[in-house]
Structures are given as C-alpha cells and as structure tokens.
Amino acid sequence: MPEPHHRPRLAVALDAPGVPPRHDAAHYTALARLAEHGTLDFVTLGDRFGGPGPDALAVLARIAPDTERIGLVPTVTTTHTEPFHVSTAVATLDWVSRGRAGWTVEVSTTEAEAALVGRPQVLGFARTGRDPHQLLGFARTGRDPRPAASPAEVWSEAGEVADVAGRLWDSWEDDAEIRDRATGRFVDRAKLHHVDFTGRAFSVRGPSIVPRPPQGRPVTVVDVTGETDGPDGGPSPSTGDLPRGGSRERGRSRDLGEGARREVAAARADVALVRAEDPQTAGAARADLLARARAHGRALGGPLVLASLPVELESSGDAAGLADLLGDWFAQGVADGFHLRLADPVRDLPRFVEGTVPLLRERGLLRRSYEGTTLREHLGLPRPASIYALAREAAR
C-alpha cells in the first residue's frame, strides 16, 4: 500500500559534477546502503552519451541485490536509443530490484554525441565502399557529423519514448504469465497486447518481451530545469540564497528546451525535479507544472515536484541548518520533497545521514523505517492498472 504523506519525499544523487566517476560496484553499493540506512526514498545516478563513467542503469542493476528497500533511479538517454530497448532495460531493473526501479528521462542535444552513433557514416560506407573504421574516424574528428536535433525536437521524441515505454509495460496484463505445465502454455495470449504505436520518429508494435514489472510501471522522473553553466556545473562555496547547508550553483541555467522538458514532465512524469535556489522559484515551478498537468487531463493533478538542491556539508552546523531549510521549504508548500545533489557524496552523505536525518525524524519529517517495499509505495503513488486490461474489461 502507498505510504501516507505528511512528510517530504527525499532522494539523493550518488554522483556529483567535478567528482571523478568511480568504476567499482562496491563504491555505489556502499553509498546506496547508507542512503537506505537513512530511509530515503530513492537514489539517482546520472549518465550521458560521450561522458566518462559507467552505464548508470547497469550499475544500479548490479547493486540492486545488495540493497533491500531504497529506490534506484538511473538516467536513461532516449535520444539515439531504441524505445523498445529502453522499456526492456527499465523493466528488467524493476524485476531485479523487486519493484524499486525508476528512470530519469534525458536527451542528447550535441553533434559530438550524435556523431558517436555513426549512422550517416555507415550509410556513407554503403555508398562509397570506404572502410567503416575510417568513417568512424571522421565522426570522432568532427568531419561528416550527424546533425543534432534541437532541444525541442529531442524532448518531443523523449515524450513519445516515455509514452510507448508505459504502453509496453502494460502490454502484458498482470496475470498473463500462467506457466501451465499440463497444457504447455507459458502465457495466456489473450492477455498479451500489441501496442501498435506510431510516432514522429519511430514505431513500435510490441508486445514487450518482459512480463509486466512488479510496479506495473516503474517510476518516471524528469529533471525539468536541466544542468547549469559554470566551470564544472557544480555547487560553489557561496551559500547565497540557500543558507545553512545549501549552496548556490555558479552561472545561469542553460536553455536546454526547458519548456519542452516541462511539457514532458507534465504529461508523463511521476516525479519532476526542479533546480531552485529559493522557495519562490520552487513554488512557481511547481504551480506551473501542475497547471500544465491539468491541461494534459491528468486527473490526480500531475507529478510530485521535488526541489533539486546543491548541498555541501562542511560541518555539523551545516547538517543542522539543512534540516531547518528542508523543513521551512516543505512547510511553505513549495515542493513535495527534495532531491539532494551533494558536492562530494563520499563526504557529505554520511554527514547527512548521521547529522540531518535524526533531526528530520525528530520533527516528523522522515520515516524511521520503511513501511512499503516498492518505490511507488515509498512515494505514495498507486500501482497503475494496465490500460489494455482496463480496455478489455470495459469491452465486456
């Protein structure tokens, strides 16, 4: 059952800008277990084409058996990735984690990342007979690049990917897998459904090759404000408008199709992350997202909105100040919870769990133990029924 929510939802990033990525599973497992000890709702792990570091989804699938309750939310870039593969990978994560998976929808907007795919170069080889390794070399050096689409275009495509992923997860009804030894039937074919989706950039017939995930639909997350400018995109030492444990980010927010991001979040997301430096900004973004969600006909009002805050905990006073800040913002009703982007997860996460978490628990703002077992239950989100099962029942 979903948990009642008179408290903020809490999540933390396992990575940080400016901190070199790690490639050992033990590092991520230790951080996730620590977050689980603090009874947080979920952890996130970023990823992008062309960047350093391991594949986020694979890492969280690896640590899933070593954790029990914490939600696991990797970034998945939908651009240049087949929607069927996205759906299958996220569903698999939900199965191996026993219902604790989510995914953060992201896009690729640079020509350098587009060139990594190399599709025009492969076509060029078919026409000219040139060696394909030479053609890939042209991509790496910037010649003959694959043009990158605009942010609005790739976010429109991302919305379609999120849509079709949900349809594929629904394409197996919950009781489609029967495993009847007597008749030799593994599935009830009447409960498998073609999705027959045709979008502007792709089409998918379905059904999925993976049974319906434990959560029905894993939790979909969208960061509606994206990254920030600055030397490393990370937090600066100055606290600015985020005192007592928060930190101001350098530079201004990039225009990475924020309007298109918000439309995808309003229409498709279960959780939206909003990077904000003051409660007024967070509250305005939340109101805008909920209004957009209502315009999309979402009966329950739209996504949960989490303020995504840069945090640097240099002292015990910072840990206490952060508890004050989170409590103040939540009391003002500007966010449904918080996503903490720690300056140094190895240093700051223990300080948060040991210093801030006990204060939040004392104030009734954080559970002392998990009541549910799935990420949806942690967040207070209902498990959705398959749209195809509902249609079949309605047609009877």
Short mmCIF file of C-alpha atoms in Angstrom, two decimals:
data_model
loop_
_atom_site.label_atom_id
_atom_site.label_comp_id
_atom_site.label_asym_id
_atom_site.label_seq_id
_atom_site.Cartn_x
_atom_site.Cartn_y
_atom_site.Cartn_z
CA MET A 1 0.00 0.00 0.00
CA PRO A 2 1.23 3.57 -0.68
CA GLU A 3 2.50 5.33 2.42
CA PRO A 4 0.58 8.33 3.80
CA HIS A 5 2.48 11.56 3.18
CA HIS A 6 2.62 14.32 5.72
CA ARG A 7 6.38 14.43 5.15
CA PRO A 8 8.66 15.37 2.27
CA ARG A 9 9.94 12.75 -0.15
CA LEU A 10 13.73 12.59 -0.05
CA ALA A 11 16.26 11.44 -2.64
CA VAL A 12 19.99 11.83 -3.13
CA ALA A 13 22.37 11.71 -6.10
CA LEU A 14 25.21 9.19 -5.95
CA ASP A 15 27.32 11.23 -8.37
CA ALA A 16 28.42 14.86 -8.49
CA PRO A 17 29.79 17.27 -11.12
CA GLY A 18 33.52 17.72 -10.73
CA VAL A 19 33.93 14.45 -8.82
CA PRO A 20 35.62 11.78 -10.98
CA PRO A 21 33.29 8.83 -11.61
CA ARG A 22 34.08 5.51 -9.98
CA HIS A 23 34.00 2.18 -11.78
CA ASP A 24 33.79 -0.21 -8.83
CA ALA A 25 30.42 -1.55 -7.75
CA ALA A 26 31.44 -1.52 -4.08
CA HIS A 27 31.57 2.29 -4.11
CA TYR A 28 28.00 2.68 -5.34
CA THR A 29 26.73 -0.16 -3.15
CA ALA A 30 28.15 1.48 -0.03
CA LEU A 31 26.53 4.81 -0.84
CA ALA A 32 23.16 3.23 -1.67
CA ARG A 33 23.19 1.21 1.54
CA LEU A 34 23.96 4.36 3.52
CA ALA A 35 21.03 6.16 1.89
CA GLU A 36 18.89 3.13 2.69
CA HIS A 37 20.02 3.28 6.31
CA GLY A 38 18.75 6.87 6.28
CA THR A 39 15.38 5.59 4.93
CA LEU A 40 15.47 7.87 1.90
CA ASP A 41 13.02 7.19 -0.91
CA PHE A 42 15.49 6.73 -3.75
CA VAL A 43 18.96 7.39 -5.13
CA THR A 44 19.78 8.72 -8.59
CA LEU A 45 22.78 8.12 -10.82
CA GLY A 46 23.44 10.33 -13.83
CA ASP A 47 24.54 9.26 -17.29
CA ARG A 48 25.00 10.73 -20.75
CA PHE A 49 26.47 9.84 -24.13
CA GLY A 50 30.13 10.72 -24.51
CA GLY A 51 30.74 11.30 -20.82
CA PRO A 52 33.07 9.41 -18.50
CA GLY A 53 31.81 6.83 -16.08
CA PRO A 54 29.97 3.51 -16.19
CA ASP A 55 26.46 2.93 -17.51
CA ALA A 56 24.10 4.13 -14.78
CA LEU A 57 21.37 1.57 -15.37
CA ALA A 58 23.84 -1.31 -15.35
CA VAL A 59 25.43 -0.05 -12.13
CA LEU A 60 22.11 0.16 -10.30
CA ALA A 61 21.08 -3.26 -11.60
CA ARG A 62 24.34 -4.58 -10.14
CA ILE A 63 23.72 -3.12 -6.69
CA ALA A 64 20.00 -3.98 -6.58
CA PRO A 65 20.57 -7.42 -4.96
CA ASP A 66 22.76 -5.77 -2.30
CA THR A 67 20.01 -3.38 -1.19
CA GLU A 68 16.52 -4.08 0.09
CA ARG A 69 14.25 -1.02 0.14
CA ILE A 70 15.89 2.04 -1.43
CA GLY A 71 14.58 3.09 -4.84
CA LEU A 72 17.05 3.00 -7.76
CA VAL A 73 16.72 5.68 -10.45
CA PRO A 74 19.32 5.81 -13.26
CA THR A 75 19.38 8.40 -16.02
CA VAL A 76 18.42 6.93 -19.41
CA THR A 77 19.09 8.96 -22.55
CA THR A 78 16.26 8.41 -25.01
CA THR A 79 17.93 10.11 -27.99
CA HIS A 80 19.65 7.60 -30.33
CA THR A 81 18.24 4.74 -28.19
CA GLU A 82 15.52 2.36 -29.35
CA PRO A 83 12.38 2.84 -27.23
CA PHE A 84 11.84 -0.93 -27.06
CA HIS A 85 15.30 -1.31 -25.51
CA VAL A 86 14.63 1.49 -23.02
CA SER A 87 11.42 -0.19 -21.91
CA THR A 88 13.06 -3.61 -21.61
CA ALA A 89 16.05 -2.34 -19.62
CA VAL A 90 13.98 -0.37 -17.11
CA ALA A 91 11.51 -3.25 -16.69
CA THR A 92 14.43 -5.59 -16.03
CA LEU A 93 15.75 -3.23 -13.35
CA ASP A 94 12.33 -3.29 -11.71
CA TRP A 95 12.36 -7.07 -11.68
CA VAL A 96 15.89 -7.48 -10.28
CA SER A 97 15.19 -4.84 -7.60
CA ARG A 98 11.80 -6.37 -6.73
CA GLY A 99 9.85 -3.23 -7.56
CA ARG A 100 12.25 -0.42 -6.69
CA ALA A 101 13.10 0.94 -10.14
CA GLY A 102 12.60 4.30 -11.72
CA TRP A 103 14.29 6.13 -14.57
CA THR A 104 15.20 9.75 -15.25
CA VAL A 105 14.37 10.70 -18.83
CA GLU A 106 17.20 12.59 -20.52
CA VAL A 107 18.11 13.64 -24.06
CA SER A 108 21.21 14.28 -26.15
CA THR A 109 21.45 17.61 -27.97
CA THR A 110 25.08 17.87 -29.15
CA GLU A 111 26.53 16.96 -32.53
CA ALA A 112 29.53 15.38 -30.80
CA GLU A 113 27.25 12.90 -29.05
CA ALA A 114 25.18 12.39 -32.19
CA ALA A 115 28.35 11.53 -34.10
CA LEU A 116 29.06 8.67 -31.70
CA VAL A 117 26.10 6.79 -33.16
CA GLY A 118 27.62 6.94 -36.63
CA ARG A 119 24.52 6.14 -38.68
CA PRO A 120 25.26 8.51 -41.60
CA GLN A 121 28.81 7.18 -41.72
CA VAL A 122 27.50 3.62 -42.07
CA LEU A 123 25.27 4.77 -44.91
CA GLY A 124 28.25 6.52 -46.45
CA PHE A 125 30.22 3.28 -46.41
CA ALA A 126 27.43 1.53 -48.29
CA ARG A 127 27.59 4.20 -50.98
CA THR A 128 31.35 4.66 -51.33
CA GLY A 129 32.93 1.39 -50.22
CA ARG A 130 35.24 3.22 -47.81
CA ASP A 131 36.47 1.41 -44.73
CA PRO A 132 33.92 1.88 -41.91
CA HIS A 133 36.70 2.48 -39.35
CA GLN A 134 37.85 5.45 -41.43
CA LEU A 135 34.30 6.75 -41.47
CA LEU A 136 34.04 6.43 -37.70
CA GLY A 137 37.31 8.32 -37.51
CA PHE A 138 35.68 11.16 -39.42
CA ALA A 139 32.94 11.20 -36.78
CA ARG A 140 35.45 11.40 -33.94
CA THR A 141 37.35 14.29 -35.53
CA GLY A 142 34.21 16.26 -36.27
CA ARG A 143 34.05 15.75 -40.05
CA ASP A 144 30.89 14.46 -41.70
CA PRO A 145 28.93 14.69 -38.39
CA ARG A 146 25.42 13.54 -37.81
CA PRO A 147 23.36 16.73 -37.30
CA ALA A 148 21.97 17.07 -33.80
CA ALA A 149 18.28 17.86 -33.40
CA SER A 150 17.05 20.87 -31.46
CA PRO A 151 16.20 20.54 -27.75
CA ALA A 152 12.50 20.93 -28.53
CA GLU A 153 12.66 18.10 -31.09
CA VAL A 154 14.52 15.63 -28.89
CA TRP A 155 12.28 16.38 -25.91
CA SER A 156 9.22 15.81 -28.06
CA GLU A 157 10.73 12.46 -29.02
CA ALA A 158 11.52 11.75 -25.34
CA GLY A 159 7.86 12.29 -24.52
CA GLU A 160 6.92 9.70 -27.12
CA VAL A 161 9.50 7.28 -25.70
CA ALA A 162 8.03 7.69 -22.21
CA ASP A 163 4.57 7.14 -23.66
CA VAL A 164 5.45 3.98 -25.55
CA ALA A 165 7.51 2.62 -22.63
CA GLY A 166 4.39 2.78 -20.48
CA ARG A 167 2.36 1.05 -23.16
CA LEU A 168 4.96 -1.72 -23.45
CA TRP A 169 4.96 -2.25 -19.68
CA ASP A 170 1.17 -2.54 -19.88
CA SER A 171 1.27 -4.90 -22.89
CA TRP A 172 1.44 -7.90 -20.54
CA GLU A 173 -1.51 -7.98 -18.18
CA ASP A 174 -0.57 -8.80 -14.60
CA ASP A 175 -1.80 -12.39 -14.85
CA ALA A 176 -0.66 -13.05 -18.43
CA GLU A 177 2.11 -15.41 -17.27
CA ILE A 178 0.40 -18.69 -16.36
CA ARG A 179 3.18 -21.35 -16.59
CA ASP A 180 0.69 -24.19 -17.09
CA ARG A 181 2.78 -27.38 -17.26
CA ALA A 182 -0.21 -29.57 -18.04
CA THR A 183 -1.01 -27.74 -21.27
CA GLY A 184 2.49 -26.46 -22.01
CA ARG A 185 1.26 -22.88 -22.03
CA PHE A 186 3.61 -20.25 -20.61
CA VAL A 187 1.37 -17.24 -21.25
CA ASP A 188 -2.27 -16.51 -21.87
CA ARG A 189 -2.08 -14.97 -25.35
CA ALA A 190 -5.36 -13.14 -24.81
CA LYS A 191 -3.58 -11.10 -22.16
CA LEU A 192 -0.67 -10.01 -24.37
CA HIS A 193 -1.29 -6.90 -26.44
CA HIS A 194 0.30 -5.18 -29.42
CA VAL A 195 0.89 -1.51 -28.68
CA ASP A 196 0.93 -0.51 -32.39
CA PHE A 197 2.47 2.89 -31.64
CA THR A 198 3.50 5.22 -34.45
CA GLY A 199 5.25 8.45 -33.54
CA ARG A 200 7.10 11.11 -35.48
CA ALA A 201 10.48 9.38 -35.16
CA PHE A 202 9.72 5.68 -34.61
CA SER A 203 7.07 3.00 -34.50
CA VAL A 204 6.70 0.10 -32.07
CA ARG A 205 4.46 -2.93 -32.47
CA GLY A 206 5.09 -4.84 -29.25
CA PRO A 207 4.25 -6.57 -27.04
CA SER A 208 7.14 -6.41 -24.60
CA ILE A 209 9.48 -9.38 -24.20
CA VAL A 210 9.49 -8.86 -20.42
CA PRO A 211 6.44 -9.58 -18.22
CA ARG A 212 4.74 -6.61 -16.60
CA PRO A 213 7.09 -5.08 -13.99
CA PRO A 214 6.32 -5.52 -10.27
CA GLN A 215 5.29 -1.85 -10.00
CA GLY A 216 3.17 -2.05 -13.14
CA ARG A 217 5.02 0.99 -14.42
CA PRO A 218 8.42 1.90 -12.94
CA VAL A 219 8.58 5.49 -11.69
CA THR A 220 9.28 8.05 -14.43
CA VAL A 221 11.35 11.09 -13.41
CA VAL A 222 12.10 14.25 -15.40
CA ASP A 223 14.59 16.97 -14.40
CA VAL A 224 12.68 19.93 -15.80
CA THR A 225 15.41 22.54 -15.37
CA GLY A 226 18.46 20.63 -16.55
CA GLU A 227 22.07 21.43 -15.80
CA THR A 228 23.70 24.79 -15.12
CA ASP A 229 26.59 26.69 -16.61
CA GLY A 230 29.85 27.13 -14.78
CA PRO A 231 33.35 25.64 -14.77
CA ASP A 232 32.10 22.24 -13.69
CA GLY A 233 28.37 22.71 -13.26
CA GLY A 234 28.71 22.02 -9.55
CA PRO A 235 27.98 23.97 -6.41
CA SER A 236 30.04 26.97 -5.39
CA PRO A 237 31.28 27.68 -1.87
CA SER A 238 28.92 30.66 -1.59
CA THR A 239 25.64 29.85 0.13
CA GLY A 240 23.74 32.78 -1.39
CA ASP A 241 20.01 32.19 -1.05
CA LEU A 242 20.50 28.63 0.21
CA PRO A 243 21.94 29.11 3.71
CA ARG A 244 22.68 26.52 6.39
CA GLY A 245 23.79 23.54 4.37
CA GLY A 246 22.68 24.50 0.88
CA SER A 247 24.99 26.03 -1.72
CA ARG A 248 24.50 28.30 -4.70
CA GLU A 249 25.33 26.98 -8.16
CA ARG A 250 27.55 29.03 -10.41
CA GLY A 251 26.21 30.63 -13.53
CA ARG A 252 22.76 30.72 -15.01
CA SER A 253 20.51 27.94 -16.17
CA ARG A 254 21.12 26.86 -19.75
CA ASP A 255 18.27 26.93 -22.22
CA LEU A 256 18.05 23.21 -22.94
CA GLY A 257 14.45 23.18 -24.07
CA GLU A 258 13.07 23.86 -20.60
CA GLY A 259 9.57 24.46 -21.92
CA ALA A 260 9.64 21.12 -23.74
CA ARG A 261 11.05 19.42 -20.63
CA ARG A 262 8.16 20.78 -18.60
CA GLU A 263 5.62 19.53 -21.11
CA VAL A 264 7.06 16.01 -20.95
CA ALA A 265 7.10 16.14 -17.15
CA ALA A 266 3.54 17.46 -17.01
CA ALA A 267 2.25 14.76 -19.35
CA ARG A 268 4.37 11.73 -18.44
CA ALA A 269 6.36 12.08 -15.21
CA ASP A 270 5.55 10.63 -11.82
CA VAL A 271 8.25 12.83 -10.29
CA ALA A 272 9.63 16.15 -11.55
CA LEU A 273 12.92 17.61 -10.31
CA VAL A 274 13.20 21.40 -10.17
CA ARG A 275 16.57 23.06 -9.57
CA ALA A 276 15.81 26.09 -7.39
CA GLU A 277 17.80 28.45 -5.19
CA ASP A 278 14.88 29.88 -3.24
CA PRO A 279 11.40 28.72 -2.23
CA GLN A 280 9.70 31.24 -4.51
CA THR A 281 11.35 29.73 -7.60
CA ALA A 282 10.47 26.21 -6.50
CA GLY A 283 6.88 27.15 -5.73
CA ALA A 284 6.39 28.91 -9.07
CA ALA A 285 7.80 25.92 -10.96
CA ARG A 286 5.55 23.54 -9.03
CA ALA A 287 2.46 25.62 -9.77
CA ASP A 288 3.39 25.80 -13.46
CA LEU A 289 3.91 22.04 -13.70
CA LEU A 290 0.62 21.23 -12.01
CA ALA A 291 -1.24 23.66 -14.28
CA ARG A 292 0.35 22.05 -17.34
CA ALA A 293 -0.55 18.60 -15.99
CA ARG A 294 -4.19 19.61 -15.61
CA ALA A 295 -4.13 20.87 -19.20
CA HIS A 296 -2.99 17.36 -20.20
CA GLY A 297 -6.01 15.93 -18.40
CA ARG A 298 -4.17 14.29 -15.53
CA ALA A 299 -6.94 13.66 -13.04
CA LEU A 300 -4.70 13.33 -9.98
CA GLY A 301 -3.03 16.69 -10.55
CA GLY A 302 0.32 15.78 -12.05
CA PRO A 303 3.78 14.77 -10.87
CA LEU A 304 5.29 15.03 -7.44
CA VAL A 305 7.64 18.03 -7.56
CA LEU A 306 10.97 17.70 -5.76
CA ALA A 307 13.24 20.71 -5.32
CA SER A 308 16.68 19.60 -6.51
CA LEU A 309 19.20 21.36 -4.29
CA PRO A 310 23.01 21.56 -4.39
CA VAL A 311 24.29 20.68 -0.93
CA GLU A 312 27.72 20.99 0.67
CA LEU A 313 28.06 19.84 4.27
CA GLU A 314 31.34 21.07 5.72
CA SER A 315 30.38 20.97 9.41
CA SER A 316 27.81 19.65 11.85
CA GLY A 317 26.22 23.09 11.79
CA ASP A 318 25.60 22.69 8.07
CA ALA A 319 23.80 19.39 8.69
CA ALA A 320 21.51 21.04 11.24
CA GLY A 321 20.97 24.04 9.00
CA LEU A 322 19.96 21.78 6.14
CA ALA A 323 17.28 20.19 8.32
CA ASP A 324 15.94 23.68 9.04
CA LEU A 325 15.96 24.60 5.37
CA LEU A 326 14.14 21.46 4.25
CA GLY A 327 11.57 21.87 6.98
CA ASP A 328 10.99 25.54 6.11
CA TRP A 329 10.53 24.90 2.39
CA PHE A 330 8.22 21.96 2.97
CA ALA A 331 6.11 23.93 5.45
CA GLN A 332 5.65 26.62 2.79
CA GLY A 333 4.22 24.01 0.41
CA VAL A 334 6.61 24.88 -2.42
CA ALA A 335 7.73 21.28 -3.03
CA ASP A 336 6.61 17.73 -2.34
CA GLY A 337 10.14 16.81 -1.32
CA PHE A 338 13.80 17.23 -2.12
CA HIS A 339 16.50 15.74 -4.33
CA LEU A 340 19.92 16.47 -2.84
CA ARG A 341 22.90 16.90 -5.16
CA LEU A 342 25.84 16.55 -2.82
CA ALA A 343 29.11 18.33 -3.61
CA ASP A 344 31.04 15.21 -2.54
CA PRO A 345 28.81 12.17 -1.90
CA VAL A 346 31.55 10.22 -0.09
CA ARG A 347 32.00 13.07 2.40
CA ASP A 348 28.52 14.59 2.51
CA LEU A 349 26.20 11.56 2.53
CA PRO A 350 27.49 10.23 5.88
CA ARG A 351 27.16 13.71 7.35
CA PHE A 352 23.60 13.95 6.05
CA VAL A 353 22.58 10.52 7.37
CA GLU A 354 24.30 11.00 10.74
CA GLY A 355 23.50 14.68 11.24
CA THR A 356 20.43 15.76 9.27
CA VAL A 357 18.39 12.54 9.23
CA PRO A 358 17.98 12.29 13.05
CA LEU A 359 16.75 15.89 13.17
CA LEU A 360 14.24 15.28 10.39
CA ARG A 361 12.96 12.19 12.21
CA GLU A 362 12.58 14.11 15.47
CA ARG A 363 10.48 16.68 13.63
CA GLY A 364 8.26 14.07 11.98
CA LEU A 365 9.65 14.83 8.51
CA LEU A 366 11.22 11.43 7.81
CA ARG A 367 10.15 7.85 8.45
CA ARG A 368 12.11 5.77 10.96
CA SER A 369 11.61 2.62 8.91
CA TYR A 370 10.19 1.73 5.52
CA GLU A 371 6.51 0.80 5.50
CA GLY A 372 6.33 -0.36 1.88
CA THR A 373 8.61 -2.43 -0.33
CA THR A 374 8.37 -0.70 -3.72
CA LEU A 375 9.42 2.76 -4.85
CA ARG A 376 5.83 3.64 -5.69
CA GLU A 377 4.81 2.73 -2.15
CA HIS A 378 7.62 4.87 -0.70
CA LEU A 379 6.42 7.86 -2.73
CA GLY A 380 2.72 7.32 -2.06
CA LEU A 381 1.99 6.57 -5.71
CA PRO A 382 -0.67 3.98 -6.61
CA ARG A 383 0.19 1.00 -8.79
CA PRO A 384 -1.45 1.69 -12.17
CA ALA A 385 -3.59 -0.90 -13.90
CA SER A 386 -2.70 -1.98 -17.43
CA ILE A 387 -4.50 0.23 -19.95
CA TYR A 388 -5.12 -2.86 -22.07
CA ALA A 389 -6.63 -4.80 -19.17
CA LEU A 390 -8.92 -1.86 -18.43
CA ALA A 391 -9.98 -1.67 -22.08
CA ARG A 392 -10.65 -5.41 -22.21
CA GLU A 393 -12.78 -5.23 -19.07
CA ALA A 394 -14.68 -2.22 -20.41
CA ALA A 395 -15.43 -4.08 -23.66
CA ARG A 396 -17.10 -6.99 -21.88
#
